[in-house]
Short mmCIF file of C-alpha atoms and ligand atoms in Angstrom, two decimals:
data_model
loop_
_atom_site.label_atom_id
_atom_site.label_comp_id
_atom_site.label_asym_id
_atom_site.label_seq_id
_atom_site.Cartn_x
_atom_site.Cartn_y
_atom_site.Cartn_z
CA MET A 1 109.15 112.67 91.79
CA THR A 2 105.58 111.47 92.22
CA TRP A 3 105.17 110.72 88.54
CA VAL A 4 108.25 108.46 88.60
CA ARG A 5 106.66 106.41 91.39
CA VAL A 6 103.42 106.15 89.38
CA LEU A 7 105.31 105.18 86.21
CA VAL A 8 107.02 102.36 88.13
CA ALA A 9 103.93 101.25 90.07
CA LEU A 10 101.49 101.04 87.16
CA PRO A 11 103.24 98.37 85.00
CA LEU A 12 104.16 96.38 88.13
CA GLY A 13 100.52 96.49 89.21
CA LEU A 14 99.26 95.41 85.78
CA ALA A 15 101.72 92.51 85.78
CA PHE A 16 100.74 91.48 89.32
CA GLY A 17 97.10 91.75 88.21
CA SER A 18 97.87 89.26 85.43
CA PHE A 19 99.23 86.85 88.03
CA LEU A 20 96.12 87.40 90.18
CA THR A 21 93.74 86.57 87.30
CA LEU A 22 95.59 83.26 86.99
CA ALA A 23 95.46 82.73 90.76
CA ILE A 24 91.73 83.52 90.90
CA HIS A 25 91.00 80.77 88.36
CA ARG A 26 93.61 78.17 89.19
CA VAL A 27 94.11 78.18 92.96
CA PRO A 28 90.50 77.20 93.87
CA ALA A 29 90.76 74.39 91.29
CA GLY A 30 93.99 73.16 92.89
CA GLU A 31 96.07 73.98 89.80
CA SER A 32 99.56 75.47 89.68
CA VAL A 33 99.84 79.23 89.19
CA VAL A 34 103.28 78.77 87.59
CA ARG A 35 102.71 76.05 84.97
CA PRO A 36 101.40 75.65 82.41
CA LEU A 37 101.48 79.10 80.85
CA SER A 38 98.12 80.79 80.24
CA ARG A 39 95.67 78.79 78.15
CA CYS A 40 92.32 79.61 76.57
CA PRO A 41 89.67 78.32 79.02
CA SER A 42 87.54 77.11 76.07
CA CYS A 43 89.89 75.35 73.63
CA GLY A 44 93.02 74.95 75.79
CA THR A 45 95.28 76.60 73.21
CA GLN A 46 98.36 78.00 74.90
CA LEU A 47 98.39 81.78 74.66
CA ARG A 48 101.20 83.39 72.70
CA ALA A 49 103.42 85.80 74.62
CA VAL A 50 101.86 88.63 72.64
CA ASP A 51 98.42 87.60 73.99
CA THR A 52 99.45 88.01 77.62
CA VAL A 53 100.24 91.73 77.75
CA PRO A 54 97.90 93.09 80.44
CA ILE A 55 94.80 94.90 79.07
CA VAL A 56 96.46 95.65 75.69
CA SER A 57 96.14 92.05 74.48
CA TRP A 58 92.51 91.80 75.49
CA ILE A 59 91.69 94.97 73.56
CA ALA A 60 93.80 93.90 70.55
CA LEU A 61 92.01 90.52 70.45
CA ARG A 62 88.66 92.29 71.01
CA GLY A 63 88.03 89.99 73.97
CA ARG A 64 88.26 86.75 71.99
CA CYS A 65 90.65 83.77 71.85
CA HIS A 66 92.89 83.98 68.75
CA ALA A 67 92.45 80.25 68.07
CA CYS A 68 88.78 79.42 68.69
CA GLY A 69 87.18 82.87 68.95
CA ALA A 70 85.63 82.11 72.36
CA ARG A 71 84.87 85.18 74.48
CA ILE A 72 87.50 86.05 77.07
CA SER A 73 85.78 87.49 80.13
CA VAL A 74 86.14 91.21 80.70
CA ALA A 75 86.95 90.21 84.30
CA TYR A 76 90.53 89.52 83.18
CA PRO A 77 91.44 93.05 82.02
CA LEU A 78 89.34 94.57 84.82
CA THR A 79 91.31 92.62 87.44
CA GLU A 80 94.55 93.84 85.85
CA LEU A 81 93.24 97.40 85.76
CA ALA A 82 92.05 97.27 89.39
CA THR A 83 95.40 95.93 90.56
CA GLY A 84 97.24 98.59 88.55
CA GLY A 85 95.03 101.21 90.21
CA LEU A 86 95.73 99.83 93.70
CA PHE A 87 99.50 99.89 93.04
CA VAL A 88 99.30 103.51 91.86
CA ALA A 89 97.20 104.46 94.90
CA ALA A 90 99.73 102.83 97.24
CA ALA A 91 102.59 104.61 95.47
CA LEU A 92 100.80 107.95 95.93
CA VAL A 93 99.87 107.43 99.59
CA PHE A 94 103.12 105.97 100.95
CA GLU A 95 106.35 107.95 100.85
CA ASP A 96 108.36 105.00 102.15
CA VAL A 97 109.32 102.62 99.32
CA TRP A 98 109.41 99.66 101.76
CA ALA A 99 105.80 100.38 102.75
CA THR A 100 104.69 100.84 99.14
CA ALA A 101 106.27 97.54 98.08
CA LEU A 102 104.48 95.75 100.93
CA LEU A 103 101.06 97.41 100.73
CA ALA A 104 100.62 97.43 96.92
CA PRO A 105 100.69 93.63 96.43
CA PHE A 106 98.81 93.22 99.75
CA LEU A 107 95.91 95.30 98.37
CA GLY A 108 95.93 93.32 95.11
CA LEU A 109 95.85 90.07 97.05
CA LEU A 110 92.91 91.31 99.16
CA PHE A 111 91.01 91.93 95.92
CA ALA A 112 91.80 88.45 94.54
CA LEU A 113 90.94 86.72 97.84
CA SER A 114 87.61 88.58 97.92
CA VAL A 115 86.71 87.37 94.41
CA ILE A 116 87.68 83.78 95.31
CA ASP A 117 85.73 83.92 98.60
CA ILE A 118 82.58 85.24 96.88
CA ARG A 119 82.78 82.55 94.17
CA HIS A 120 83.95 79.54 96.15
CA HIS A 121 83.28 80.39 99.81
CA LYS A 122 86.87 79.78 100.77
CA ILE A 123 90.09 81.68 101.35
CA PRO A 124 92.87 79.45 100.01
CA ASN A 125 95.80 78.64 102.32
CA ARG A 126 97.94 78.39 99.19
CA LEU A 127 97.69 82.18 98.83
CA VAL A 128 97.43 83.28 102.48
CA TYR A 129 100.35 81.24 103.92
CA PRO A 130 102.95 82.45 101.40
CA ALA A 131 101.61 86.01 101.83
CA ILE A 132 102.09 85.79 105.63
CA LEU A 133 105.64 84.40 105.30
CA LEU A 134 106.73 86.89 102.62
CA SER A 135 105.17 89.85 104.46
CA ALA A 136 106.79 88.87 107.77
CA ALA A 137 110.21 88.48 106.12
CA TRP A 138 109.78 91.81 104.29
CA VAL A 139 108.77 93.68 107.45
CA VAL A 140 111.73 92.32 109.45
CA VAL A 141 114.22 93.29 106.71
CA ALA A 142 112.55 96.69 106.22
CA ASP A 143 112.64 97.40 109.97
CA LEU A 144 116.33 96.47 110.17
CA ALA A 145 117.00 98.66 107.11
CA GLY A 146 115.55 101.64 108.97
CA SER A 147 112.23 102.01 107.15
CA GLU A 148 109.07 103.27 108.87
CA LEU A 149 107.69 99.70 109.09
CA SER A 150 107.76 98.20 112.59
CA ALA A 151 108.35 94.46 113.03
CA PRO A 152 107.33 94.28 116.74
CA SER A 153 104.10 96.14 115.97
CA ALA A 154 103.46 93.78 113.03
CA GLY A 155 103.85 90.80 115.38
CA ILE A 156 101.38 92.27 117.87
CA GLY A 157 98.91 93.08 115.06
CA PHE A 158 99.21 89.52 113.70
CA LEU A 159 98.38 88.02 117.10
CA ALA A 160 95.73 90.57 118.10
CA TYR A 161 93.58 90.40 114.94
CA GLY A 162 94.25 86.69 114.33
CA VAL A 163 93.44 85.55 117.87
CA GLY A 164 90.54 88.03 118.07
CA LEU A 165 88.82 86.53 115.04
CA LEU A 166 89.74 83.00 116.15
CA ILE A 167 87.65 83.63 119.28
CA VAL A 168 84.78 84.97 117.13
CA ALA A 169 85.06 81.90 114.86
CA LEU A 170 84.96 79.53 117.82
CA ILE A 171 81.89 81.25 119.28
CA SER A 172 80.01 81.33 115.94
CA PRO A 173 81.41 78.41 113.93
CA ARG A 174 78.77 78.74 111.21
CA GLY A 175 79.61 82.27 110.21
CA MET A 176 83.31 82.89 110.51
CA GLY A 177 85.65 80.27 109.08
CA MET A 178 89.30 79.45 109.66
CA GLY A 179 90.07 81.09 106.30
CA ASP A 180 88.77 84.37 107.73
CA VAL A 181 90.96 83.91 110.82
CA LYS A 182 94.11 83.44 108.70
CA LEU A 183 93.17 86.42 106.53
CA ALA A 184 92.72 88.54 109.68
CA ALA A 185 96.15 87.43 110.92
CA LEU A 186 97.67 88.53 107.58
CA VAL A 187 95.86 91.89 107.79
CA GLY A 188 97.03 92.34 111.40
CA LEU A 189 100.62 91.61 110.36
CA VAL A 190 100.75 93.95 107.35
CA LEU A 191 98.76 96.85 108.82
CA GLY A 192 100.40 96.33 112.21
CA SER A 193 103.72 97.19 110.56
CA LEU A 194 102.21 100.63 109.83
CA GLY A 195 100.85 101.01 113.37
CA LEU A 196 98.35 99.28 115.64
CA ASP A 197 95.80 102.07 115.06
CA HIS A 198 95.55 100.77 111.47
CA VAL A 199 94.79 97.26 112.75
CA ALA A 200 92.12 98.58 115.10
CA VAL A 201 90.43 100.50 112.26
CA ALA A 202 90.65 97.47 109.90
CA ALA A 203 89.10 95.20 112.54
CA GLY A 204 86.39 97.69 113.50
CA LEU A 205 85.37 98.38 109.89
CA GLY A 206 85.67 94.72 108.84
CA ILE A 207 83.41 93.50 111.64
CA LEU A 208 81.00 96.41 111.07
CA PHE A 209 80.76 95.70 107.32
CA GLY A 210 80.47 91.95 107.96
CA GLY A 211 77.70 92.45 110.51
CA VAL A 212 75.74 94.74 108.18
CA GLY A 213 76.30 92.23 105.33
CA ALA A 214 75.02 89.37 107.47
CA ILE A 215 71.89 91.32 108.45
CA VAL A 216 71.22 92.30 104.80
CA ALA A 217 71.65 88.64 103.77
CA LEU A 218 69.19 87.52 106.46
CA VAL A 219 66.64 90.19 105.49
CA ALA A 220 67.09 89.23 101.81
CA GLY A 221 66.00 85.71 102.73
CA ALA A 222 69.25 83.81 103.23
CA GLY A 223 68.85 81.00 105.74
CA ARG A 224 70.70 81.12 109.05
CA LYS A 225 72.86 78.23 107.89
CA THR A 226 73.75 79.86 104.57
CA PRO A 227 77.47 80.59 104.76
CA ILE A 228 78.26 84.28 104.40
CA PRO A 229 81.65 85.06 102.87
CA PHE A 230 83.23 87.39 105.43
CA GLY A 231 86.49 87.67 103.50
CA PRO A 232 85.37 90.58 101.28
CA TYR A 233 84.19 92.56 104.34
CA LEU A 234 87.45 92.01 106.19
CA ALA A 235 89.32 92.92 103.00
CA ALA A 236 87.29 96.11 102.52
CA GLY A 237 87.99 97.15 106.12
CA ALA A 238 91.70 96.43 105.62
CA ALA A 239 91.85 98.38 102.33
CA LEU A 240 90.16 101.42 103.88
CA ALA A 241 92.43 101.22 106.93
CA THR A 242 95.47 101.06 104.62
CA PHE A 243 94.66 104.44 103.12
CA VAL A 244 92.87 106.36 105.88
CA GLY A 245 93.45 104.23 109.00
CA GLY A 246 95.45 106.94 110.76
CA GLN A 247 92.85 109.64 110.05
CA ILE A 248 89.92 107.43 111.11
CA ALA A 249 91.69 106.47 114.36
CA ASP A 250 92.48 110.14 115.13
CA ALA A 251 88.89 111.23 114.37
CA TYR A 252 87.50 108.47 116.59
CA LEU A 253 89.82 109.31 119.48
CA SER A 254 88.98 113.02 119.29
CA LEU A 255 85.25 112.09 119.34
CA ILE A 256 85.47 110.08 122.56
CA SER A 257 87.99 112.26 124.42
ZN1 LIG B 1 90.27 79.26 72.48
#
C-alpha cells in the first residue's frame, strides 16, 4: 500500500508547502499567515482561488501575476515542490502513520526556518513555539494510542538538545542565538520521540556542519562579529537524522566498540 501513502502525502505536502511560502514571507515581516488571503507582492491584487493551486497555478500563469504581469518568484513553486518531496520521503520511510504525520510537517518547517534564518538571521518564535506545543501534544496522544513514538524519550530529547545548545549559546553569545536554542529544543522533542540515538546524531551532525560552516565563512573573509545563521546547519543535521539517524548511530557504535 506504499503508493496509497504517497498519493495521500504528496497533495498534503504541496498544500503545506503553500502555507510555508506564505509563512516565509509574512512571519519575518510580522504579518498574519491566516489573513489576508494571498496577494500579489507587486500590485497587491488578491489572488483568485484558481491562482493558489500549488505549482499548477504558477505554471498556468507562466510565473506572472494575472493582474499586473509582475514576475512571481520561482521560489514559490520550488518551496511547494520541496515540501511535497519531504512529505513523500517521510511517508516512504516511516511505517507508523503517527510518526509520518509528525515528521513530514516537521521536515517542511525545518526547510522554511532555514530559508528565513538565511534571509533574516532569525528563527521566529511565532513558528517555533506553536511547533513545540503541537508536536508535544501529538507525541503524548500518539504514545497513549500505542504508536511507536515515545513521549518520555521526547521529553528527554527536548531537554538534552535544548539545554545543551543553551550552554553553547551562553559560552559563545555571538555565534549561537536563542532562536537556535529553541530550534534545537524542537528537534530534540520530535526526534527524541523516535529515539535518543536520533537526537544524538542530529546534534552531532548539526554542530559538525555548523562548525565547518563557521570556518568556511571565516576563511571566505567574514568578520568574527558577522553573525552566522546556525539554523540551516541544525536543520540539515535534524533532517539527515530523521531519515538515517538509526543507521548512523549503529555505524558509529560499531566503530568505537
Ligand atoms: Zn500583480
